[in-house]
Amino acid sequence: FAASRTLDPRFTFQRVGPTSFVNESGKVVLVGENVPRFDHNPTTRESLGILIEEARTNSWTYSQPTSSAVFGANGTVTYEAATAPNGKTEAFRLANNPAGSSNSYHRATRAITFGSDAMVLSVWAKGENNNNYFIWSFQNLGGAIVRAGFKLEGDGETSIITNGNGGHTLQIQKYPDGWYRCIIIANTQSSGSTTQFLYTASGYSESSSATGGSTLLWGFQLEVGSFATSYIPTSSAAVTRGADLLRIMDDEFKDIFGDEFKEFTIVADYDNSDTVDGTIQALVDFWGESTGYTDRIEIFKDGDSPYHIETRAISNNAGIFNNQAVTASSKAATQRFATSWSVDYTTPNAAHRRWAFSFSGEDVDVVGDNSSTTVPPLTRLGLGNTPT
């Protein structure tokens, strides 16, 4: 949701655990608990508004290793060797070493363990000395060898060198100063203990003939899910970032919406592209103090279809408008909508009682009217969260 750092956003923000965002300069900034994150595109520096994410756990202990004791054996590795995406000297260097044995000429190893769910691995990488390829290799990813290749130049490039049992997906995201976030979305067959090899490479080749090059690495993350989230730093143990909870409430809520809730308009522009179809996702929720959640106005992504948004409007457990699905032409179209609400609570089903939506400028959908004439005692607005 778009928001300005310079204007009073009038919200209450909660989150447990450390996490990160991209600032106006394209750097990855680490923050602690209960800090709102005004995220930016890392290359264009465009403001992306307030970053609201689900809870995730980085189970990769020592996400930024500082010694071989916490990382693993083999390879020519220099710790805290260069400037990382956060602007600090925290990146470590993995260098080609053709003079070494076949197990150490240009790679480092570390044992990691996958769960039975779909997992996402990610790390920032940067090539040095004309070494613009990086290979992340797994000897036992779901019982098979998987090698993922990343080209660290231009807009970035990915290549599945060896796909093992198949179904793995690669992504690469460009950052400033030659850095790229390399992402592996492993399929649900990826359980088991896995040994991972990090290579510096000449092209998508593991040949020991590669000489002189090196790769900088920073910010390892291993999380359950189907897409990567913002970086969660760890040191010696797994760390959980709680779900972001953003609310407008109390006097700030009344300043914006008043007490009777007769009229309002909302324009929302949000990124729902990575959410899993078949699950309900909260978007915009108004609610009151009733313990049974019997006073609420909701706009949320439905659990059954990616191409419509569900609505609820209830006062004192009676419907103001129908429970309804308002439609769009595509999942992408649902990510930008305008909605207007106008209700005369003294006249049920009157022509000027109206709740309407338009998705990405498409034709207007009108939510069906109902018979409730009770003003809902609403006290807060949640973005990306509900009272439950």
Short mmCIF file of C-alpha atoms in Angstrom, two decimals:
data_model
loop_
_atom_site.label_atom_id
_atom_site.label_comp_id
_atom_site.label_asym_id
_atom_site.label_seq_id
_atom_site.Cartn_x
_atom_site.Cartn_y
_atom_site.Cartn_z
CA PHE A 1 0.00 0.00 0.00
CA ALA A 2 1.42 3.36 -1.01
CA ALA A 3 2.38 5.72 1.78
CA SER A 4 4.61 8.74 2.18
CA ARG A 5 7.53 8.88 4.58
CA THR A 6 7.12 12.67 4.86
CA LEU A 7 3.39 12.74 5.70
CA ASP A 8 1.85 11.61 8.97
CA PRO A 9 0.66 8.06 8.11
CA ARG A 10 -1.49 7.86 11.27
CA PHE A 11 -1.08 4.17 11.91
CA THR A 12 -0.12 1.71 14.63
CA PHE A 13 2.45 -0.85 13.53
CA GLN A 14 3.40 -4.17 15.14
CA ARG A 15 5.86 -6.89 14.20
CA VAL A 16 7.98 -9.29 16.23
CA GLY A 17 11.55 -10.02 15.17
CA PRO A 18 14.25 -8.44 12.99
CA THR A 19 13.89 -8.03 9.25
CA SER A 20 14.87 -5.73 6.39
CA PHE A 21 13.71 -3.45 3.60
CA VAL A 22 15.24 -1.58 0.65
CA ASN A 23 15.79 2.13 1.25
CA GLU A 24 15.78 5.11 -1.13
CA SER A 25 19.41 4.38 -2.11
CA GLY A 26 18.72 0.76 -3.01
CA LYS A 27 20.53 -0.61 0.06
CA VAL A 28 19.19 -3.43 2.24
CA VAL A 29 18.51 -1.93 5.67
CA LEU A 30 18.12 -4.14 8.74
CA VAL A 31 15.58 -3.10 11.38
CA GLY A 32 14.25 -4.44 14.66
CA GLU A 33 10.75 -5.01 15.99
CA ASN A 34 7.76 -2.73 15.38
CA VAL A 35 9.43 -0.62 12.69
CA PRO A 36 7.34 0.24 9.59
CA ARG A 37 9.24 -0.41 6.36
CA PHE A 38 8.88 1.95 3.42
CA ASP A 39 10.21 -0.35 0.70
CA HIS A 40 11.78 0.67 -2.64
CA ASN A 41 12.64 -0.96 -5.94
CA PRO A 42 16.36 -1.75 -5.55
CA THR A 43 17.36 -0.59 -9.04
CA THR A 44 14.92 2.19 -9.98
CA ARG A 45 14.71 3.45 -6.34
CA GLU A 46 10.94 3.87 -6.85
CA SER A 47 8.94 3.94 -3.62
CA LEU A 48 6.82 0.80 -3.24
CA GLY A 49 4.98 2.01 -0.15
CA ILE A 50 4.67 0.20 3.17
CA LEU A 51 5.96 -3.38 3.13
CA ILE A 52 3.47 -5.77 4.77
CA GLU A 53 4.57 -9.41 4.93
CA GLU A 54 3.41 -12.67 6.45
CA ALA A 55 5.36 -14.40 9.24
CA ARG A 56 8.46 -16.29 8.09
CA THR A 57 11.42 -18.06 9.73
CA ASN A 58 14.99 -18.04 8.41
CA SER A 59 16.26 -21.47 9.47
CA TRP A 60 19.73 -20.87 8.01
CA THR A 61 21.80 -20.34 11.14
CA TYR A 62 24.58 -17.77 10.76
CA SER A 63 23.01 -16.10 7.74
CA GLN A 64 26.14 -13.99 7.45
CA PRO A 65 29.08 -16.25 8.40
CA THR A 66 32.23 -14.67 9.79
CA SER A 67 34.44 -17.76 10.09
CA SER A 68 34.88 -21.29 8.76
CA ALA A 69 33.73 -22.57 12.17
CA VAL A 70 30.17 -21.45 11.41
CA PHE A 71 30.16 -21.91 7.64
CA GLY A 72 31.93 -25.07 6.53
CA ALA A 73 35.00 -26.57 4.97
CA ASN A 74 36.85 -26.31 1.64
CA GLY A 75 37.34 -23.43 -0.73
CA THR A 76 39.41 -20.29 -0.56
CA VAL A 77 37.20 -18.08 1.60
CA THR A 78 37.88 -14.63 3.04
CA TYR A 79 35.35 -13.43 5.59
CA GLU A 80 34.24 -9.80 6.00
CA ALA A 81 36.11 -9.04 2.81
CA ALA A 82 33.97 -6.49 0.95
CA THR A 83 30.99 -4.14 1.11
CA ALA A 84 27.67 -5.99 1.27
CA PRO A 85 24.24 -4.81 -0.01
CA ASN A 86 23.66 -3.20 3.40
CA GLY A 87 26.68 -0.92 2.93
CA LYS A 88 28.76 -2.68 5.61
CA THR A 89 31.93 -4.78 5.24
CA GLU A 90 30.15 -8.09 5.75
CA ALA A 91 30.37 -9.87 2.37
CA PHE A 92 32.66 -12.89 2.20
CA ARG A 93 34.73 -13.85 -0.84
CA LEU A 94 34.82 -17.31 -2.40
CA ALA A 95 37.79 -17.45 -4.77
CA ASN A 96 38.81 -19.83 -7.53
CA ASN A 97 41.78 -21.94 -6.49
CA PRO A 98 42.75 -24.28 -9.35
CA ALA A 99 45.86 -25.42 -7.52
CA GLY A 100 43.80 -27.14 -4.84
CA SER A 101 42.33 -30.61 -4.78
CA SER A 102 39.21 -31.56 -6.70
CA ASN A 103 37.15 -30.86 -3.58
CA SER A 104 38.50 -27.38 -2.96
CA TYR A 105 39.54 -25.69 -6.17
CA HIS A 106 36.62 -23.29 -6.33
CA ARG A 107 33.92 -24.16 -3.90
CA ALA A 108 32.88 -24.12 -0.24
CA THR A 109 30.53 -26.54 1.46
CA ARG A 110 28.02 -26.43 4.27
CA ALA A 111 25.45 -28.97 5.44
CA ILE A 112 21.86 -27.75 5.67
CA THR A 113 18.57 -29.52 6.38
CA PHE A 114 15.29 -29.18 4.52
CA GLY A 115 11.84 -29.82 5.90
CA SER A 116 9.04 -31.64 4.11
CA ASP A 117 7.39 -28.42 2.89
CA ALA A 118 8.28 -26.35 -0.14
CA MET A 119 11.41 -24.35 0.69
CA VAL A 120 13.01 -21.19 -0.64
CA LEU A 121 16.76 -20.54 -0.54
CA SER A 122 18.25 -17.15 -1.28
CA VAL A 123 21.59 -15.34 -1.12
CA TRP A 124 23.05 -12.14 -2.53
CA ALA A 125 25.96 -12.71 -4.93
CA LYS A 126 28.38 -10.47 -6.84
CA GLY A 127 31.01 -11.51 -9.37
CA GLU A 128 34.59 -10.24 -9.27
CA ASN A 129 37.52 -10.22 -11.70
CA ASN A 130 35.39 -11.13 -14.72
CA ASN A 131 33.82 -14.01 -12.80
CA ASN A 132 30.17 -13.31 -13.58
CA TYR A 133 28.73 -16.76 -12.97
CA PHE A 134 27.74 -18.37 -9.68
CA ILE A 135 26.65 -22.00 -9.17
CA TRP A 136 24.71 -23.24 -6.16
CA SER A 137 24.91 -27.04 -6.10
CA PHE A 138 23.10 -29.57 -3.89
CA GLN A 139 24.21 -33.17 -3.61
CA ASN A 140 21.00 -34.42 -2.02
CA LEU A 141 18.09 -32.15 -2.76
CA GLY A 142 15.14 -34.51 -2.49
CA GLY A 143 17.50 -37.45 -3.03
CA ALA A 144 19.04 -36.08 -6.23
CA ILE A 145 21.73 -33.71 -7.43
CA VAL A 146 20.53 -30.21 -8.28
CA ARG A 147 22.76 -27.47 -9.68
CA ALA A 148 21.44 -23.93 -10.11
CA GLY A 149 23.33 -21.41 -12.23
CA PHE A 150 23.14 -17.62 -11.99
CA LYS A 151 24.65 -15.08 -14.37
CA LEU A 152 25.70 -12.00 -12.41
CA GLU A 153 25.69 -9.30 -15.05
CA GLY A 154 23.20 -7.23 -17.01
CA ASP A 155 19.68 -7.89 -15.79
CA GLY A 156 20.79 -11.28 -14.48
CA GLU A 157 20.07 -14.75 -15.80
CA THR A 158 19.29 -18.20 -14.38
CA SER A 159 19.89 -21.72 -15.65
CA ILE A 160 19.00 -25.13 -14.20
CA ILE A 161 22.18 -27.08 -14.90
CA THR A 162 20.97 -30.28 -13.23
CA ASN A 163 17.33 -30.44 -12.13
CA GLY A 164 17.37 -33.60 -10.00
CA ASN A 165 13.78 -34.72 -9.38
CA GLY A 166 12.49 -31.62 -11.18
CA GLY A 167 10.07 -28.92 -10.26
CA HIS A 168 12.63 -26.45 -8.91
CA THR A 169 12.37 -22.79 -9.95
CA LEU A 170 15.10 -20.14 -10.11
CA GLN A 171 14.76 -16.37 -9.83
CA ILE A 172 17.26 -13.52 -9.82
CA GLN A 173 16.75 -9.93 -8.65
CA LYS A 174 19.13 -7.10 -9.54
CA TYR A 175 20.46 -4.77 -6.84
CA PRO A 176 22.84 -1.78 -6.97
CA ASP A 177 26.64 -2.07 -7.18
CA GLY A 178 26.67 -5.35 -9.10
CA TRP A 179 24.75 -7.39 -6.52
CA TYR A 180 22.02 -9.93 -7.36
CA ARG A 181 19.71 -11.86 -5.09
CA CYS A 182 19.80 -15.49 -6.26
CA ILE A 183 16.68 -17.49 -5.34
CA ILE A 184 15.91 -21.23 -5.52
CA ILE A 185 12.28 -22.27 -4.96
CA ALA A 186 12.59 -25.98 -4.19
CA ASN A 187 9.66 -28.31 -4.74
CA THR A 188 7.85 -30.20 -2.01
CA GLN A 189 9.94 -33.33 -2.61
CA SER A 190 12.99 -31.57 -1.20
CA SER A 191 13.03 -33.03 2.30
CA GLY A 192 16.14 -34.53 3.83
CA SER A 193 19.64 -33.55 4.87
CA THR A 194 21.40 -31.71 2.07
CA THR A 195 25.00 -30.78 1.43
CA GLN A 196 25.34 -27.59 -0.55
CA PHE A 197 28.31 -26.48 -2.62
CA LEU A 198 28.92 -22.87 -3.60
CA TYR A 199 31.02 -22.47 -6.74
CA THR A 200 32.63 -19.60 -8.49
CA ALA A 201 32.46 -20.52 -12.15
CA SER A 202 33.48 -19.69 -15.69
CA GLY A 203 30.17 -19.80 -17.50
CA TYR A 204 27.80 -22.53 -16.34
CA SER A 205 30.75 -24.89 -15.95
CA GLU A 206 32.26 -26.52 -12.89
CA SER A 207 35.58 -27.11 -14.60
CA SER A 208 38.72 -26.51 -12.53
CA SER A 209 40.12 -24.52 -15.46
CA ALA A 210 38.37 -21.41 -14.15
CA THR A 211 41.11 -19.12 -12.82
CA GLY A 212 41.45 -15.78 -11.12
CA GLY A 213 37.79 -15.07 -10.48
CA SER A 214 35.84 -14.88 -7.25
CA THR A 215 32.32 -14.38 -5.95
CA LEU A 216 31.12 -12.24 -3.06
CA LEU A 217 28.25 -13.66 -0.98
CA TRP A 218 25.99 -12.20 1.72
CA GLY A 219 22.67 -12.85 3.42
CA PHE A 220 21.72 -16.53 3.29
CA GLN A 221 18.07 -17.41 3.88
CA LEU A 222 16.17 -20.71 4.03
CA GLU A 223 12.41 -20.37 4.57
CA VAL A 224 9.25 -22.39 4.13
CA GLY A 225 7.08 -21.02 1.33
CA SER A 226 6.64 -20.61 -2.40
CA PHE A 227 8.36 -17.22 -2.77
CA ALA A 228 11.22 -15.33 -1.11
CA THR A 229 10.55 -12.63 1.47
CA SER A 230 12.72 -9.88 2.88
CA TYR A 231 15.98 -10.84 4.54
CA ILE A 232 15.87 -12.05 8.17
CA PRO A 233 19.36 -11.97 9.78
CA THR A 234 20.37 -14.90 11.99
CA SER A 235 23.28 -15.64 14.30
CA SER A 236 23.67 -19.14 15.80
CA ALA A 237 19.94 -19.99 15.65
CA ALA A 238 16.86 -19.73 13.45
CA VAL A 239 14.99 -16.43 13.67
CA THR A 240 11.29 -15.73 13.06
CA ARG A 241 9.88 -12.48 11.73
CA GLY A 242 6.28 -12.10 12.86
CA ALA A 243 3.52 -10.98 10.52
CA ASP A 244 3.29 -7.24 9.91
CA LEU A 245 0.23 -5.70 11.55
CA LEU A 246 -0.68 -2.21 10.33
CA ARG A 247 -3.72 -0.50 11.85
CA ILE A 248 -5.35 2.92 11.93
CA MET A 249 -7.34 3.22 15.15
CA ASP A 250 -8.69 5.39 17.98
CA ASP A 251 -8.67 9.16 17.41
CA GLU A 252 -6.80 8.83 14.10
CA PHE A 253 -9.51 6.53 12.79
CA LYS A 254 -12.27 8.97 13.79
CA ASP A 255 -10.42 11.88 12.19
CA ILE A 256 -10.52 10.08 8.84
CA PHE A 257 -13.81 8.17 8.91
CA GLY A 258 -15.96 9.79 11.57
CA ASP A 259 -18.47 7.86 13.66
CA GLU A 260 -21.41 7.00 11.41
CA PHE A 261 -19.67 5.46 8.41
CA LYS A 262 -22.03 6.88 5.81
CA GLU A 263 -19.52 7.56 3.00
CA PHE A 264 -15.95 6.66 2.10
CA THR A 265 -13.77 5.93 -0.91
CA ILE A 266 -10.61 3.84 -1.17
CA VAL A 267 -8.05 3.42 -3.94
CA ALA A 268 -5.72 0.45 -3.36
CA ASP A 269 -2.63 -0.61 -5.33
CA TYR A 270 -0.95 -3.70 -3.89
CA ASP A 271 1.20 -6.68 -4.90
CA ASN A 272 -0.71 -9.97 -4.63
CA SER A 273 1.19 -11.76 -7.39
CA ASP A 274 3.07 -14.18 -5.11
CA THR A 275 0.22 -15.19 -2.82
CA VAL A 276 -0.93 -18.77 -3.17
CA ASP A 277 -4.25 -19.32 -4.90
CA GLY A 278 -6.70 -21.19 -2.72
CA THR A 279 -5.93 -19.21 0.43
CA ILE A 280 -7.71 -16.16 1.85
CA GLN A 281 -5.61 -12.98 2.04
CA ALA A 282 -6.73 -9.95 4.06
CA LEU A 283 -6.56 -6.64 2.18
CA VAL A 284 -8.66 -3.90 3.81
CA ASP A 285 -10.64 -4.58 7.00
CA PHE A 286 -12.69 -2.24 9.19
CA TRP A 287 -13.89 -3.62 12.51
CA GLY A 288 -15.27 -2.67 15.91
CA GLU A 289 -14.86 -3.80 19.49
CA SER A 290 -17.42 -6.62 19.54
CA THR A 291 -15.83 -9.90 20.65
CA GLY A 292 -17.79 -11.87 18.10
CA TYR A 293 -16.50 -9.75 15.22
CA THR A 294 -20.13 -8.87 14.44
CA ASP A 295 -19.34 -5.33 13.19
CA ARG A 296 -17.08 -5.31 10.17
CA ILE A 297 -16.53 -4.22 6.58
CA GLU A 298 -14.07 -6.42 4.71
CA ILE A 299 -12.33 -6.52 1.34
CA PHE A 300 -10.23 -9.65 0.92
CA LYS A 301 -8.82 -12.07 -1.63
CA ASP A 302 -11.05 -15.10 -1.88
CA GLY A 303 -9.82 -18.61 -1.11
CA ASP A 304 -11.28 -20.22 -4.24
CA SER A 305 -10.67 -17.96 -7.20
CA PRO A 306 -7.77 -15.68 -8.09
CA TYR A 307 -9.97 -13.43 -10.22
CA HIS A 308 -12.31 -11.85 -7.73
CA ILE A 309 -12.39 -10.10 -4.39
CA GLU A 310 -14.79 -11.03 -1.58
CA THR A 311 -16.73 -8.43 0.40
CA ARG A 312 -18.45 -8.49 3.79
CA ALA A 313 -20.51 -5.68 5.38
CA ILE A 314 -22.10 -6.52 8.75
CA SER A 315 -23.52 -4.41 11.57
CA ASN A 316 -24.69 -6.01 14.80
CA ASN A 317 -24.45 -9.35 13.00
CA ALA A 318 -26.86 -8.23 10.25
CA GLY A 319 -25.90 -7.71 6.63
CA ILE A 320 -25.66 -4.13 5.36
CA PHE A 321 -24.77 -5.45 1.90
CA ASN A 322 -24.71 -9.01 0.58
CA ASN A 323 -21.68 -11.25 1.00
CA GLN A 324 -20.45 -11.08 -2.55
CA ALA A 325 -17.63 -11.79 -5.01
CA VAL A 326 -16.78 -8.81 -7.22
CA THR A 327 -14.99 -9.84 -10.37
CA ALA A 328 -12.06 -8.78 -12.54
CA SER A 329 -10.70 -10.02 -15.84
CA SER A 330 -7.48 -11.42 -14.34
CA LYS A 331 -5.54 -11.89 -11.12
CA ALA A 332 -3.34 -8.96 -12.08
CA ALA A 333 -6.36 -6.68 -12.52
CA THR A 334 -7.51 -7.31 -8.93
CA GLN A 335 -4.32 -5.71 -7.61
CA ARG A 336 -5.53 -2.19 -8.31
CA PHE A 337 -9.05 -1.24 -7.35
CA ALA A 338 -11.20 1.75 -6.48
CA THR A 339 -14.24 1.37 -4.24
CA SER A 340 -16.90 3.78 -2.98
CA TRP A 341 -19.44 3.33 -0.20
CA SER A 342 -22.53 5.46 0.38
CA VAL A 343 -25.29 4.35 2.78
CA ASP A 344 -28.44 5.98 4.12
CA TYR A 345 -29.12 3.87 7.20
CA THR A 346 -32.65 5.27 7.58
CA THR A 347 -33.91 3.90 4.25
CA PRO A 348 -33.29 0.20 3.52
CA ASN A 349 -32.73 -0.74 -0.14
CA ALA A 350 -32.96 2.85 -1.34
CA ALA A 351 -31.46 3.62 -4.75
CA HIS A 352 -28.67 5.74 -3.29
CA ARG A 353 -27.36 2.98 -0.99
CA ARG A 354 -24.39 1.75 -2.99
CA TRP A 355 -21.09 -0.11 -2.66
CA ALA A 356 -19.22 -0.27 -5.96
CA PHE A 357 -15.82 -1.51 -7.23
CA SER A 358 -13.72 -1.04 -10.33
CA PHE A 359 -10.59 -3.15 -10.92
CA SER A 360 -7.78 -1.54 -12.92
CA GLY A 361 -10.30 0.74 -14.63
CA GLU A 362 -12.59 -2.09 -15.71
CA ASP A 363 -16.41 -1.92 -15.60
CA VAL A 364 -17.93 -1.21 -12.21
CA ASP A 365 -19.31 -4.05 -10.09
CA VAL A 366 -21.99 -3.16 -7.54
CA VAL A 367 -22.40 -5.17 -4.34
CA GLY A 368 -25.99 -6.22 -3.71
CA ASP A 369 -27.90 -4.25 -1.08
CA ASN A 370 -29.37 -5.80 2.05
CA SER A 371 -31.76 -4.72 4.78
CA SER A 372 -29.62 -3.69 7.74
CA THR A 373 -30.19 -0.13 8.92
CA THR A 374 -27.83 -0.21 11.92
CA VAL A 375 -24.79 2.05 11.86
CA PRO A 376 -21.73 -0.21 12.40
CA PRO A 377 -19.69 0.93 15.43
CA LEU A 378 -16.31 0.64 13.71
CA THR A 379 -13.13 1.82 15.41
CA ARG A 380 -10.15 0.66 13.35
CA LEU A 381 -8.80 -0.12 9.90
CA GLY A 382 -6.36 -2.96 9.24
CA LEU A 383 -4.26 -3.24 6.09
CA GLY A 384 -3.28 -6.82 5.38
CA ASN A 385 -4.71 -8.11 8.67
CA THR A 386 -8.00 -8.86 10.42
CA PRO A 387 -8.95 -8.98 14.12
CA THR A 388 -8.63 -12.76 14.03
#
